[in-house]
Phi, psi and omega in degrees: 000130182284153180289136181296146181283338181244127176271133179247124178246145178236128184298338180283344181290144180296330182261022184301308184297312177299322180294320178295315178302317180294324182291318185265357181293140174242112192304318185291338179292327183256013180285116183296328179294319178294315180300319180294319179294318178297318178299321179295316179299315180300315180296320180294319178295320181294321185269329185250352174059230186301325180300319179293321179299315180297315181298312181292324178295317177297321183289308188275328184254009176056049178253174177223049182282148178255333183217158184294336178301331180288348180268358181266131177270123181290153182301323182292338175290324178292316179298316180297320179299318180294323182285338187256347177289158183293155187300322182294318179294317179299316180298319179296317179295317182292323177294315178299317180298319180295319180291318178296318178300311181300317181298312184285337173296330177287341180271350183303136176249154180244153174287147176206156176202160175210160182248128178282168184302329181274007178095354179292131180260125179236155178167195182223126180251118179258116181229116180291153175294151178287324186212140174227156176243140177232143182251126180242123178301148179224192179096231185291331183253158179237127184233069178298334179297327178297325178293306184298315188280351174256322183283314187297316177301322178294318179296315179298323181289346177103015177295134186281319184230129180238121182249135182241137174244131179216126180290151178226076179305132181059022178078009182271130178232143177281122178294331179290322177295318178294321177296319178297323178296321178293316180296318185285338179094031175295136181276318182221141178235131177238137180271072180229140179233183173068194180299329181295326178292315179296318179296320180297318179290329180286319186266000000 
């Protein structure tokens, strides 16, 4: 008899919690070797900065960069990507960007305050972050939606500088992802992936 494709759990069963844990567990998340490697990468980026970024990018993405400047995508590359993608794709990205913008404009909050009779001042202060970093998956798959749905809310909220990290294995970059970055208003794009990219944006 073949194993059923759907697992059915019942909360009344004595083994419900262990069964649930087993069902939703993702082995690599709890892999101590992976955790140790990520911790090492984070520490190296924190202590060695750009040198670590170049080294890890060359190692993991099969690049041969000598300096971190080579990991930066120039603004004219974003403009060129937008100009060269097909009209249907560009229209889809621009339509999505407009809809995302409109939605998040409805979420905007404003600062307000008032003074009570005894002189106490109460209120809410809304202050956007100066800079945010967003990570966009790269490689075999292309995720322009990740660009739009992370960058545009930050832009609408008033963030001044938005930095994007996207890996480019073997130097390959998705023109659609770059076009989305141009449409969304990303300020800087770096071809860095993995834990090293997140660590770089954090530190």
